[in-house]
XYZ file of C-alpha atoms in Angstrom:
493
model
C 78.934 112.866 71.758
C 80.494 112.635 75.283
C 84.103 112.642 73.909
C 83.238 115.595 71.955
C 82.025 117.623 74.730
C 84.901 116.768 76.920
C 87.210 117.671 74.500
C 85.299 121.002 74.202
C 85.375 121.393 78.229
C 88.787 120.532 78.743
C 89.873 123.300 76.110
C 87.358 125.681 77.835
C 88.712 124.904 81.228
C 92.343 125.116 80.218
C 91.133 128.851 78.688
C 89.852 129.757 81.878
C 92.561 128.287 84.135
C 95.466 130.362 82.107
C 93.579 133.562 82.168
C 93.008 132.922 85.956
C 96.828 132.476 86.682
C 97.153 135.586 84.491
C 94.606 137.988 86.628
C 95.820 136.175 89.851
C 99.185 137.325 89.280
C 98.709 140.583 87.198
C 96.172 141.924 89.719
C 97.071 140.102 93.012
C 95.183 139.761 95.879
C 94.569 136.878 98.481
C 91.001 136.642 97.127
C 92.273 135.485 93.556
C 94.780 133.028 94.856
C 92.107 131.430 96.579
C 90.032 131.137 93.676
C 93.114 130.082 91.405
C 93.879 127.210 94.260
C 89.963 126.074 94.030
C 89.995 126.219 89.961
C 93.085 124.630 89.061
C 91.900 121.425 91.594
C 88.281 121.382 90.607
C 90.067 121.375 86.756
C 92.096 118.693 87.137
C 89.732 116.793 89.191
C 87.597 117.241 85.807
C 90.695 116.634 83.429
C 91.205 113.257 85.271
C 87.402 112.396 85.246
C 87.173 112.762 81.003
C 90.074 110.228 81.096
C 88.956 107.617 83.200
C 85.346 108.324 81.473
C 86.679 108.045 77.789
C 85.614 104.033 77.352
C 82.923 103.040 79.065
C 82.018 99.220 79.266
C 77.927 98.610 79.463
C 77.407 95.122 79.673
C 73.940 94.429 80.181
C 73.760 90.800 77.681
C 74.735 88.525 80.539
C 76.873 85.510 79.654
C 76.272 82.105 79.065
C 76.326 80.406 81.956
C 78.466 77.601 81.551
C 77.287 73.642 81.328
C 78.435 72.863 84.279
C 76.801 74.627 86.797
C 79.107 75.988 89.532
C 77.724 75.353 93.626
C 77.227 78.695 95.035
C 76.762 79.592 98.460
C 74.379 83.198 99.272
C 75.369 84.832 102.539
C 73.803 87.519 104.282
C 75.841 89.021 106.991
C 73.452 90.376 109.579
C 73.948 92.304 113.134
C 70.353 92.893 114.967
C 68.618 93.908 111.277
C 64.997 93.538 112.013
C 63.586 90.123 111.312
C 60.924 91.047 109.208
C 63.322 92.713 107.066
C 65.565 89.942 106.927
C 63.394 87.156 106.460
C 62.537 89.145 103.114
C 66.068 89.225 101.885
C 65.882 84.948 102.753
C 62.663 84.574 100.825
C 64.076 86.761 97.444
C 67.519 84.152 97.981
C 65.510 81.526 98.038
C 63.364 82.152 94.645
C 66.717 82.636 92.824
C 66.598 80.627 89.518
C 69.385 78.189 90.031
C 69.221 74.781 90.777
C 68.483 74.018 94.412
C 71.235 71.050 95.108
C 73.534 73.901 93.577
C 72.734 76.413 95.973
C 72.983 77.396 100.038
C 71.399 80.342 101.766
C 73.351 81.124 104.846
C 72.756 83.509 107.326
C 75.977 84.395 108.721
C 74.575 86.404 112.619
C 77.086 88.371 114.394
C 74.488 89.193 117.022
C 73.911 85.903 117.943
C 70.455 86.243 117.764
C 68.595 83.390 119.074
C 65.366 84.940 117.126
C 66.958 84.732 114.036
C 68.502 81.039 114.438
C 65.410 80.477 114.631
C 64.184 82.185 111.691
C 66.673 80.047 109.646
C 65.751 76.724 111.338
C 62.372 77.699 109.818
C 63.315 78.406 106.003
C 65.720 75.987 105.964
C 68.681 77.963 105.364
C 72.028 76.942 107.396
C 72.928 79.338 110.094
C 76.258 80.334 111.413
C 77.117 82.101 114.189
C 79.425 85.068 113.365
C 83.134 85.950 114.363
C 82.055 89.449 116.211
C 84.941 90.853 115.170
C 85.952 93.367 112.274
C 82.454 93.958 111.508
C 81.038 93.055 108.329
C 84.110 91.557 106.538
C 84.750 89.187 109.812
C 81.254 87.994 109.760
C 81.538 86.880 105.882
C 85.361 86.081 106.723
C 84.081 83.547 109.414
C 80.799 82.753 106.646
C 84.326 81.023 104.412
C 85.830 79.499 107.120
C 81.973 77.864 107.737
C 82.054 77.157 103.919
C 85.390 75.923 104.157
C 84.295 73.287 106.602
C 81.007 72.574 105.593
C 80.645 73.112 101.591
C 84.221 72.723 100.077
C 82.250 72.366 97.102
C 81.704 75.749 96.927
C 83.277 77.676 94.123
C 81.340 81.560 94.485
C 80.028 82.871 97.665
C 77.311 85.567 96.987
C 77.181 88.521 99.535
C 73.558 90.046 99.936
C 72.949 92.567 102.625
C 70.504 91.568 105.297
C 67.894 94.392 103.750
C 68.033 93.659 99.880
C 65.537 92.106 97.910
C 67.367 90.307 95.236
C 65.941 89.199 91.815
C 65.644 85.633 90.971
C 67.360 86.218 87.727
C 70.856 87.532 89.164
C 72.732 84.402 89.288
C 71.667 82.902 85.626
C 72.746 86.632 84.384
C 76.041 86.950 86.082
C 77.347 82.872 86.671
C 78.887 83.152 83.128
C 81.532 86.113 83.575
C 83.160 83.746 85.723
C 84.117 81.409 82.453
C 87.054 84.032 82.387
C 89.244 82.688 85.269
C 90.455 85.858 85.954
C 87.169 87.403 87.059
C 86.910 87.779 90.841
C 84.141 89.032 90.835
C 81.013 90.711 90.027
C 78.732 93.704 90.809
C 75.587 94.935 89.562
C 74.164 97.923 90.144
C 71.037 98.176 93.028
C 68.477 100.543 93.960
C 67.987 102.159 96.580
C 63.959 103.015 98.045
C 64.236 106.780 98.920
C 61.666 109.361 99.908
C 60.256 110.817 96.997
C 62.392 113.220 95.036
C 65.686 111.404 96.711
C 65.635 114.373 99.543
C 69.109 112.628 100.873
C 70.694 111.649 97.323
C 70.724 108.123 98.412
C 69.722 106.519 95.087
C 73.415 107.119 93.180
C 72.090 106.546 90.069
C 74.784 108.617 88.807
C 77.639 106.426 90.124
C 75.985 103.204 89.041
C 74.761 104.153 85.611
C 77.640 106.563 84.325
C 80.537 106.049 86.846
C 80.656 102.665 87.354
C 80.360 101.593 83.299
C 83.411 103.775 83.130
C 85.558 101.913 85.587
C 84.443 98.642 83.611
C 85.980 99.911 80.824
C 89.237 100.267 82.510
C 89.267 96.898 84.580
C 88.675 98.849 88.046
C 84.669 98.447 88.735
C 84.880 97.709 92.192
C 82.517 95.605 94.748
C 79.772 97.889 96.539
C 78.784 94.633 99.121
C 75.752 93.485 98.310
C 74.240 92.684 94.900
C 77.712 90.771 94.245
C 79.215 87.003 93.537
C 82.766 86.341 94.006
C 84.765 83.615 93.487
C 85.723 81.889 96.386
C 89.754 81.206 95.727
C 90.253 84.242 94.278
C 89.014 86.019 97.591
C 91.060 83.474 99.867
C 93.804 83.950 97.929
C 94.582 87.523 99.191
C 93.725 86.075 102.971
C 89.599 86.723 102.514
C 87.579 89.999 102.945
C 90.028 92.899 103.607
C 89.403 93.596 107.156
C 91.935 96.648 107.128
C 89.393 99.241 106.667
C 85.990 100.198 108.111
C 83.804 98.267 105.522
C 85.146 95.491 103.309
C 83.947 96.204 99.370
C 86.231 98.569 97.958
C 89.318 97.919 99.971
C 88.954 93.712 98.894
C 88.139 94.719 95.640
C 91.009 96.577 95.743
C 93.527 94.137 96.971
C 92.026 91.827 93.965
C 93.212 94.460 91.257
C 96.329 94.478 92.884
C 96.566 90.571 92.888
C 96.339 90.474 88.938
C 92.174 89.712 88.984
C 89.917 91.313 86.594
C 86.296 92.399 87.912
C 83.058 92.629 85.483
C 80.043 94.667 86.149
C 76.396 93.870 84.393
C 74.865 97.138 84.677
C 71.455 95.556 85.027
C 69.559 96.652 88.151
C 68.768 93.335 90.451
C 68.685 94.024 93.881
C 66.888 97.225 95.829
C 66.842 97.898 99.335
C 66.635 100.034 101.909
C 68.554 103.443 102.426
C 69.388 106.168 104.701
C 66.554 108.401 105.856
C 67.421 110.659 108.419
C 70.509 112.747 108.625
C 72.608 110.817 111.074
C 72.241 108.197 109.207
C 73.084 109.563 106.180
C 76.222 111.350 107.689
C 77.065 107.928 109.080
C 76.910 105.951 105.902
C 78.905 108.128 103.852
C 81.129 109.300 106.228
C 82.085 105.956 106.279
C 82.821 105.453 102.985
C 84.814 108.001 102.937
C 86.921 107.697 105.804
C 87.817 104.319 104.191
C 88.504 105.470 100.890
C 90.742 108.687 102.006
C 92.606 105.994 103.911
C 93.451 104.003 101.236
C 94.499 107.187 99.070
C 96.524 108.115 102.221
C 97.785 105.472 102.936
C 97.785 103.089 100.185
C 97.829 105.292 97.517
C 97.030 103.170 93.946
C 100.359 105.566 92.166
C 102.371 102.900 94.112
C 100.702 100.032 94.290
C 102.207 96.733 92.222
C 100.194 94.865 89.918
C 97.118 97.757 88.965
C 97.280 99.188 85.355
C 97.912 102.322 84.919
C 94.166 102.744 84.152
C 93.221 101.112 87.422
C 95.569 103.429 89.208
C 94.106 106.745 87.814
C 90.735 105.520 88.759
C 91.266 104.674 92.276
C 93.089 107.772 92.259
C 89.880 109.428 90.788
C 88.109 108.131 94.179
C 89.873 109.932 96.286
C 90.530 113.129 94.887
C 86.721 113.051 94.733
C 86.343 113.467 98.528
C 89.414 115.530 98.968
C 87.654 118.109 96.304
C 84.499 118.151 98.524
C 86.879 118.459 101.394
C 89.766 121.486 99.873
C 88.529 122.986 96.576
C 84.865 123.506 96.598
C 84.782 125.015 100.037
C 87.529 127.437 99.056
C 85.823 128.150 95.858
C 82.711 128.646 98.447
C 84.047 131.298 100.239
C 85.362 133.542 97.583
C 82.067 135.311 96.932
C 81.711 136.005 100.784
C 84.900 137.119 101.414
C 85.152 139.140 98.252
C 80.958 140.821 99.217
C 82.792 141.501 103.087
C 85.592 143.120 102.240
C 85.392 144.617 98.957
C 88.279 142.992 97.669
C 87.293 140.940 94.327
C 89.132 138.428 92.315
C 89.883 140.136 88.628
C 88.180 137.139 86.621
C 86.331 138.413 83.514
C 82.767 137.209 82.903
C 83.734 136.258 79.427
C 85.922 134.008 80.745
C 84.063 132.558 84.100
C 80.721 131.706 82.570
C 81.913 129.791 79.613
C 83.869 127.287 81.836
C 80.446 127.033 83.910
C 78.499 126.555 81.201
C 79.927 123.873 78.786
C 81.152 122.489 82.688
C 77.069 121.678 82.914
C 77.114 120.515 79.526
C 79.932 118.149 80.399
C 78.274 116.639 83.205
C 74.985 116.659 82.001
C 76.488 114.673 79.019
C 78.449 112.482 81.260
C 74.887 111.702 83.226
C 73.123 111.065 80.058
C 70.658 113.767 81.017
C 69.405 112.465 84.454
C 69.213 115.949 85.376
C 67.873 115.432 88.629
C 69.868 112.398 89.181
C 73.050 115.179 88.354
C 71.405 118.049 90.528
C 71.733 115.370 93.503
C 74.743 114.500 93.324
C 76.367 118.096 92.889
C 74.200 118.782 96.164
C 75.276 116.134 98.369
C 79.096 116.455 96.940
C 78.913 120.207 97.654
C 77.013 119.236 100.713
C 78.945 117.151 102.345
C 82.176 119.177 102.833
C 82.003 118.977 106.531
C 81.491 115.645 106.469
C 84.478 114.492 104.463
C 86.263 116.999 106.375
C 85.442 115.146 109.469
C 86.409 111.841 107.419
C 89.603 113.386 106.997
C 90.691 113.861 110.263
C 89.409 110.262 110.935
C 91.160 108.645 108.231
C 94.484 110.983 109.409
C 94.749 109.547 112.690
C 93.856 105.863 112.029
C 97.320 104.756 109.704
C 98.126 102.176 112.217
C 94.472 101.045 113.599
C 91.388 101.522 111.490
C 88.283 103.614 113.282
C 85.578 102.220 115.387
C 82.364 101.050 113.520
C 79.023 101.350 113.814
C 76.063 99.711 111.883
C 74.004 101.656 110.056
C 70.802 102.178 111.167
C 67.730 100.281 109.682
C 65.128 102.497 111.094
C 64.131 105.989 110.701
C 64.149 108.172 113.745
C 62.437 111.948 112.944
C 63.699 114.901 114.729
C 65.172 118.028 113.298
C 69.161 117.877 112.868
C 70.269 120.937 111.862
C 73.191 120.872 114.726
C 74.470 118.619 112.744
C 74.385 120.544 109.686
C 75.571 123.977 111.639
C 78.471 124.348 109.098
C 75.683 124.502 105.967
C 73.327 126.391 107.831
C 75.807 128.629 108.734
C 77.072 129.584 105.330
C 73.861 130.446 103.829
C 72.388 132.824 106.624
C 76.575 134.345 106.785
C 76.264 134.862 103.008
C 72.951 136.107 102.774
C 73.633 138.583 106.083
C 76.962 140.015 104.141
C 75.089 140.027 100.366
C 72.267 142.882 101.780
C 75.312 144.520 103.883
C 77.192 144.590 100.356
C 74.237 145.726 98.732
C 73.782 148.704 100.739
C 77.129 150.044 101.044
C 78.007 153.338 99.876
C 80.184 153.279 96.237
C 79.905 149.487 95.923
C 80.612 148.135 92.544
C 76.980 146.861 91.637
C 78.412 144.407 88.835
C 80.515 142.810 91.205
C 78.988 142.612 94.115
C 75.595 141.346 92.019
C 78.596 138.862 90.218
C 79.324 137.563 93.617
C 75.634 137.173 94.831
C 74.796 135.287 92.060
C 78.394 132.347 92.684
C 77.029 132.441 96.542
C 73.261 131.816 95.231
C 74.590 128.891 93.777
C 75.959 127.503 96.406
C 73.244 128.292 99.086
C 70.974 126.408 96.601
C 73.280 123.832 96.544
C 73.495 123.459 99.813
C 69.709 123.420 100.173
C 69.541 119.995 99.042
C 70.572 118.691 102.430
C 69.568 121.526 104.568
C 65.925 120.784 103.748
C 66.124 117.171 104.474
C 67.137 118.467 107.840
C 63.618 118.694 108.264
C 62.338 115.453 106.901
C 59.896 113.480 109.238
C 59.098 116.210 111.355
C 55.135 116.823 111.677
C 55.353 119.882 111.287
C 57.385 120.745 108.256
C 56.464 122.794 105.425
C 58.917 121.088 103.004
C 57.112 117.562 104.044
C 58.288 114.689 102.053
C 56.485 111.481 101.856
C 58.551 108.437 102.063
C 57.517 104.942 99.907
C 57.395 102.320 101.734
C 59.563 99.622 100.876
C 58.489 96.518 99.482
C 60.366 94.253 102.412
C 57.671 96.895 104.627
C 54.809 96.384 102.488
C 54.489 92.673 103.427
């Protein structure tokens, strides 16, 4: 069915990208090359996404683990977390289903927290003290060098972030991908606790349940940092965790694909945790990601890297043309209704030919999501949304080829407050495009069909944009768009 569709889309979308060159240069204007410059990337960005979608790999029978059972060593890297929170995350390691003289829980502290040495002298889990330096990947880089020392039995080191709850069937259901020597590792996919209704669109159940399984099928699933086992030589073999960019999952998972290793993901939920709940948070987190994964399309672009498939190259390429779409095409294809309702000027695009490519475009995705609609609607919202953002990323990732960005750990707490200066940019557009939709409205001789055309692309976006202009709001006593928050289960204890 999803082949099908796509094939239907991309014939739709190469309809409607001809007859836009053909209007944008038979009727030219500045109005309809902007729109022809937003279309033809938001096209190929789709083009590209059919192919790297077209075979999926859903693994959810695990593998037989093998007779021999393997030592394996569970780290969780930690920087001030709260303890309660933490000494969850030990607890779920510690109920694991795997033999106990085949297993160590270490809790690897770049804070050098006397509270929570402690806290591991108590559960008998080994404590190291970490590096403090290159955040998260030199804490689990000086975690090897401890296991190096201390456990050189070790063959897989499992990385669990300091506020996961693991289940205690993840190591019987993913131990046996490893019979494959080549496998450096692998991921499953986690949950996320979110307010209800996912107000910030942390829960990326569209990237782990559709996106990911496609990247399996092409050999280029990649390592999300908690939730995952790797194998231990394969991971010193390209000198440990990559410490080159701001966080360490994609960029070693990277260098791995590079190095000839194959990855496997089990899409079987088996770790939740906690997630983003405030704005600057949010902004943080994936501002983050993708500052470090517009650096490696910068900078280490996968078209010339050695040793990746061709596959593996168009899906790394995939990742960063996502952020650079967020970042050039959508906003341009954002403004064309405003500038067209301002000045009267109006790209020459039939409706024959425009809603077509937006509807079987839905279809695509929806197809593509498996019908998580609201799963979908999220993740148009905060990719839409988070233009300035990635913009912001951009300019980051720009001026950091020689020495990666400073980094800051995200936030475990919520902190309420409204933040809409940091969301002036969203804001911004929707009361701009509602201010010049009633001045349209009301001017003398407009062309009704076109200006009510161009209302209805900026109503689009506005609600699109909604999405993270309401959370804006989230926390605050007295908001009428109130969201209540579940409590997770490391806060229910």
């Amino acid at each position: 069915m999803f082949r099908m569709v796509g094939f239907f889309m991309l014939l739709i979308s190469q309809s409607y990208l001809l007859h836009s060159i053909e209007t944008t240069f038979t009727h030219f204007n500045f109005v309809s090359l902007v729109h022809l410059f937003a279309v033809t990337g938001i096209i190929a960005g789709m083009f590209l996404n059919f192919l790297n979608q077209f075979t999926p790999q859903n693994k959810r029978q695990y593998q037989q683990p093998p007779e021999q059972l393997p030592y394996v060593v569970a780290v969780i890297p930690t920087y001030n977390e709260p303890i309660d929170i933490l000494e969850q995350t030990v607890l779920s390691l510690k109920a694991l289903d795997y033999p106990k003289d085949l297993l160590q829980i270490i809790i690897s502290d770049d804070g050098h927290n006397q509270h929570i040495k402690e806290l591991a002298q108590h559960h008998k889990v080994l404590y190291n003290p970490g590096a403090r330096r290159d955040a998260k990947a030199g804490n689990l880089n000086s975690a090897l060098q401890y296991i190096k020392s201390n456990l050189s039995d070790s063959a897989f080191i499992l990385t669990q972030d300091a506020d996961e709850l693991i289940d205690p069937s993840f190591l019987s259901k993913t131990i046996g991908y490893f019979n494959d020597p080549k496998v450096a590792f692998v991921q499953t996919p986690k949950e996320a606790i979110a307010p209800k209704g996912d107000p910030f669109g942390v829960r990326d159940r569209i990237f782990f349940d559709a996106l990911q399984p496609g990247r399996a099928g092409a050999g280029a699933a990649f390592s999300c940092g908690s939730g995952v086992i790797w194998r231990i030589s394969a991971v010193e073999s390209i000198g440990g965790f990559a410490t080159w960019n701001l966080v360490e999952d994609l960029t070693t998972s990277y260098y791995l694909h590079i190095a000839g290793y194959s990855s496997e993901y089990h899409n079987e939920i088996l770790t939740i945790g906690l997630s983003p709940d405030d704005i600057p948070n949010l902004l943080k987190q994936r501002g983050t990601w993708a500052a470090d994964t517009i650096r490696i399309f910068l900078f280490k672009n996968p078209l010339y890297q050695y040793g990746l498939t061709l596959r593996q190259r168009l899906q790394y390429l995939e990742l960063g043309l996502f952020y650079l779409t967020s970042v050039f095409f959508i906003p341009c294809l954002m403004l064309v209704p405003l500038i067209s309702l301002a000045t009267g000027v109006f790209p020459a695009i039939e409706g024959s030919a425009l809603f077509p490519w937006m509807v079987v475009s839905i279809i695509y995705y929806a197809t593509l999501s498996q019908s998580r609609l609201i799963d979908l609607l999220r993740m148009w919202q905060y990719w839409i949304g988070h233009w300035p953002t990635y913009s912001k990323s951009l300019i980051i990732a720009l001026r950091s080829r020689y020495k990666k960005p400073a980094y800051k750990v995200t936030r475990k707490t919520h902190q309420n407050g409204f933040y809409g200066h940091l969301l002036w940019p969203q804001f911004l557009y929707i009361f701009a495009g509602v201010f010049i939709s009633i001045r349209a409205l009301i001017s003398p001789g407009a062309n009704l069909i076109a200006v009510w055309s161009n209302i209805g692309v900026f109503a689009y976006f506005a609600f699109m944009l909604s999405g993270i202009c309401r959370a804006a709001f989230y926390g605050l006593k007295w908001n009428v768009f109130q969201m209540s928050r579940e409590p997770h289960p490391v806060q229910q204890k």
